[in-house]
Amino acid sequence: IAQTALRKGKTFFVVPTGKENLQRRRQWLQRIGRKSFECLRGKLCEDHFTNDQFVPVILAKTGFKKLKPYADPSIFSHRPLPNVQYFAL
């Protein structure tokens, strides 16, 4: 997902997985610009999140960024897909 892979000083975040995160995963994939993403451990670097999406105390203590529980990526060089409705057949 991230073209900036393994850039020094960057924190990477796993795309949400599991049944309890299905809606959140769909939202991330929509914002990323993918209808589906086969890899279960896909990652996004910190560049795709605004500063208000990080827990400030963790950054101050460790130097690493941690996402807030319901953070969503929003910074991309492409336009996200239009809102897609998912239907069970």
PDB file of C-alpha atoms in Angstrom:
ATOM      1  CA  ILE A   1       0.000   0.000   0.000  1.00  0.00           C
ATOM      2  CA  ALA A   2       2.661   2.501   0.949  1.00  0.00           C
ATOM      3  CA  GLN A   3       5.221   3.413  -1.685  1.00  0.00           C
ATOM      4  CA  THR A   4       7.405   4.855   1.088  1.00  0.00           C
ATOM      5  CA  ALA A   5       8.057   1.455   2.656  1.00  0.00           C
ATOM      6  CA  LEU A   6      10.842   1.173   5.191  1.00  0.00           C
ATOM      7  CA  ARG A   7      11.570   4.877   5.273  1.00  0.00           C
ATOM      8  CA  LYS A   8      13.542   5.629   8.422  1.00  0.00           C
ATOM      9  CA  GLY A   9      11.606   7.312  11.180  1.00  0.00           C
ATOM     10  CA  LYS A  10       8.161   6.353   9.844  1.00  0.00           C
ATOM     11  CA  THR A  11       5.554   4.421  11.782  1.00  0.00           C
ATOM     12  CA  PHE A  12       3.377   1.933   9.880  1.00  0.00           C
ATOM     13  CA  PHE A  13      -0.134   0.815  10.831  1.00  0.00           C
ATOM     14  CA  VAL A  14      -1.857  -2.449   9.921  1.00  0.00           C
ATOM     15  CA  VAL A  15      -5.115  -2.219   7.963  1.00  0.00           C
ATOM     16  CA  PRO A  16      -7.906  -3.311  10.378  1.00  0.00           C
ATOM     17  CA  THR A  17      -8.673  -7.047  10.308  1.00  0.00           C
ATOM     18  CA  GLY A  18     -11.158  -9.435  11.880  1.00  0.00           C
ATOM     19  CA  LYS A  19     -14.945  -9.634  11.915  1.00  0.00           C
ATOM     20  CA  GLU A  20     -15.217  -6.962  14.601  1.00  0.00           C
ATOM     21  CA  ASN A  21     -13.376  -4.500  12.322  1.00  0.00           C
ATOM     22  CA  LEU A  22     -15.092  -5.336   9.020  1.00  0.00           C
ATOM     23  CA  GLN A  23     -16.808  -1.954   8.596  1.00  0.00           C
ATOM     24  CA  ARG A  24     -13.674  -0.066   9.578  1.00  0.00           C
ATOM     25  CA  ARG A  25     -11.587  -2.188   7.165  1.00  0.00           C
ATOM     26  CA  ARG A  26     -14.026  -1.388   4.333  1.00  0.00           C
ATOM     27  CA  GLN A  27     -13.759   2.307   5.143  1.00  0.00           C
ATOM     28  CA  TRP A  28      -9.951   2.192   5.084  1.00  0.00           C
ATOM     29  CA  LEU A  29      -9.960   0.272   1.774  1.00  0.00           C
ATOM     30  CA  GLN A  30     -12.358   2.804   0.285  1.00  0.00           C
ATOM     31  CA  ARG A  31     -10.101   5.663   1.339  1.00  0.00           C
ATOM     32  CA  ILE A  32      -6.999   3.838   0.088  1.00  0.00           C
ATOM     33  CA  GLY A  33      -8.738   3.404  -3.256  1.00  0.00           C
ATOM     34  CA  ARG A  34      -9.100  -0.374  -3.280  1.00  0.00           C
ATOM     35  CA  LYS A  35     -12.280  -2.378  -3.446  1.00  0.00           C
ATOM     36  CA  SER A  36     -10.541  -5.352  -1.893  1.00  0.00           C
ATOM     37  CA  PHE A  37      -7.163  -6.065  -0.460  1.00  0.00           C
ATOM     38  CA  GLU A  38      -6.091  -9.683  -0.286  1.00  0.00           C
ATOM     39  CA  CYS A  39      -3.137  -9.269   2.056  1.00  0.00           C
ATOM     40  CA  LEU A  40      -4.343  -9.512   5.637  1.00  0.00           C
ATOM     41  CA  ARG A  41      -1.360  -7.585   6.970  1.00  0.00           C
ATOM     42  CA  GLY A  42      -1.404  -4.591   4.634  1.00  0.00           C
ATOM     43  CA  LYS A  43       0.113  -1.461   6.179  1.00  0.00           C
ATOM     44  CA  LEU A  44      -0.203   2.286   5.796  1.00  0.00           C
ATOM     45  CA  CYS A  45       2.489   4.713   6.892  1.00  0.00           C
ATOM     46  CA  GLU A  46       1.875   7.682   9.158  1.00  0.00           C
ATOM     47  CA  ASP A  47       1.893  10.082   6.188  1.00  0.00           C
ATOM     48  CA  HIS A  48      -1.724   9.088   5.426  1.00  0.00           C
ATOM     49  CA  PHE A  49      -3.060  10.335   8.783  1.00  0.00           C
ATOM     50  CA  THR A  50      -3.548  13.861  10.116  1.00  0.00           C
ATOM     51  CA  ASN A  51      -1.788  14.760  13.385  1.00  0.00           C
ATOM     52  CA  ASP A  52      -5.052  14.745  15.347  1.00  0.00           C
ATOM     53  CA  GLN A  53      -5.385  10.992  14.618  1.00  0.00           C
ATOM     54  CA  PHE A  54      -2.440  10.097  16.898  1.00  0.00           C
ATOM     55  CA  VAL A  55      -2.324   9.617  20.676  1.00  0.00           C
ATOM     56  CA  PRO A  56      -0.080  12.530  21.780  1.00  0.00           C
ATOM     57  CA  VAL A  57       1.081  11.021  25.095  1.00  0.00           C
ATOM     58  CA  ILE A  58       2.506   7.921  23.388  1.00  0.00           C
ATOM     59  CA  LEU A  59       4.430  10.053  20.895  1.00  0.00           C
ATOM     60  CA  ALA A  60       5.871  12.210  23.669  1.00  0.00           C
ATOM     61  CA  LYS A  61       6.941   9.206  25.779  1.00  0.00           C
ATOM     62  CA  THR A  62       8.235   6.817  23.118  1.00  0.00           C
ATOM     63  CA  GLY A  63       8.843   8.856  19.980  1.00  0.00           C
ATOM     64  CA  PHE A  64       6.587   6.443  18.089  1.00  0.00           C
ATOM     65  CA  LYS A  65       3.128   7.286  16.854  1.00  0.00           C
ATOM     66  CA  LYS A  66       0.044   5.341  17.914  1.00  0.00           C
ATOM     67  CA  LEU A  67      -3.310   5.761  16.223  1.00  0.00           C
ATOM     68  CA  LYS A  68      -6.389   6.687  18.192  1.00  0.00           C
ATOM     69  CA  PRO A  69      -8.931   3.821  18.273  1.00  0.00           C
ATOM     70  CA  TYR A  70     -11.080   5.067  15.387  1.00  0.00           C
ATOM     71  CA  ALA A  71      -8.491   6.892  13.292  1.00  0.00           C
ATOM     72  CA  ASP A  72      -9.056   6.879   9.538  1.00  0.00           C
ATOM     73  CA  PRO A  73      -6.486   7.573   6.825  1.00  0.00           C
ATOM     74  CA  SER A  74      -7.312  10.731   4.880  1.00  0.00           C
ATOM     75  CA  ILE A  75      -4.162  11.985   3.141  1.00  0.00           C
ATOM     76  CA  PHE A  76      -3.621  10.550  -0.344  1.00  0.00           C
ATOM     77  CA  SER A  77      -2.380  11.760  -3.704  1.00  0.00           C
ATOM     78  CA  HIS A  78      -5.403  10.130  -5.354  1.00  0.00           C
ATOM     79  CA  ARG A  79      -9.119  10.591  -4.844  1.00  0.00           C
ATOM     80  CA  PRO A  80     -10.815   7.914  -2.730  1.00  0.00           C
ATOM     81  CA  LEU A  81     -13.481   5.739  -4.330  1.00  0.00           C
ATOM     82  CA  PRO A  82     -17.037   7.071  -4.084  1.00  0.00           C
ATOM     83  CA  ASN A  83     -19.062   5.707  -1.200  1.00  0.00           C
ATOM     84  CA  VAL A  84     -19.636   2.052  -2.034  1.00  0.00           C
ATOM     85  CA  GLN A  85     -22.552   0.094  -0.668  1.00  0.00           C
ATOM     86  CA  TYR A  86     -21.780  -3.527   0.234  1.00  0.00           C
ATOM     87  CA  PHE A  87     -24.530  -6.085  -0.175  1.00  0.00           C
ATOM     88  CA  ALA A  88     -24.671  -9.694   0.979  1.00  0.00           C
ATOM     89  CA  LEU A  89     -25.916 -12.022  -1.753  1.00  0.00           C
TER      90      LEU A  89
END
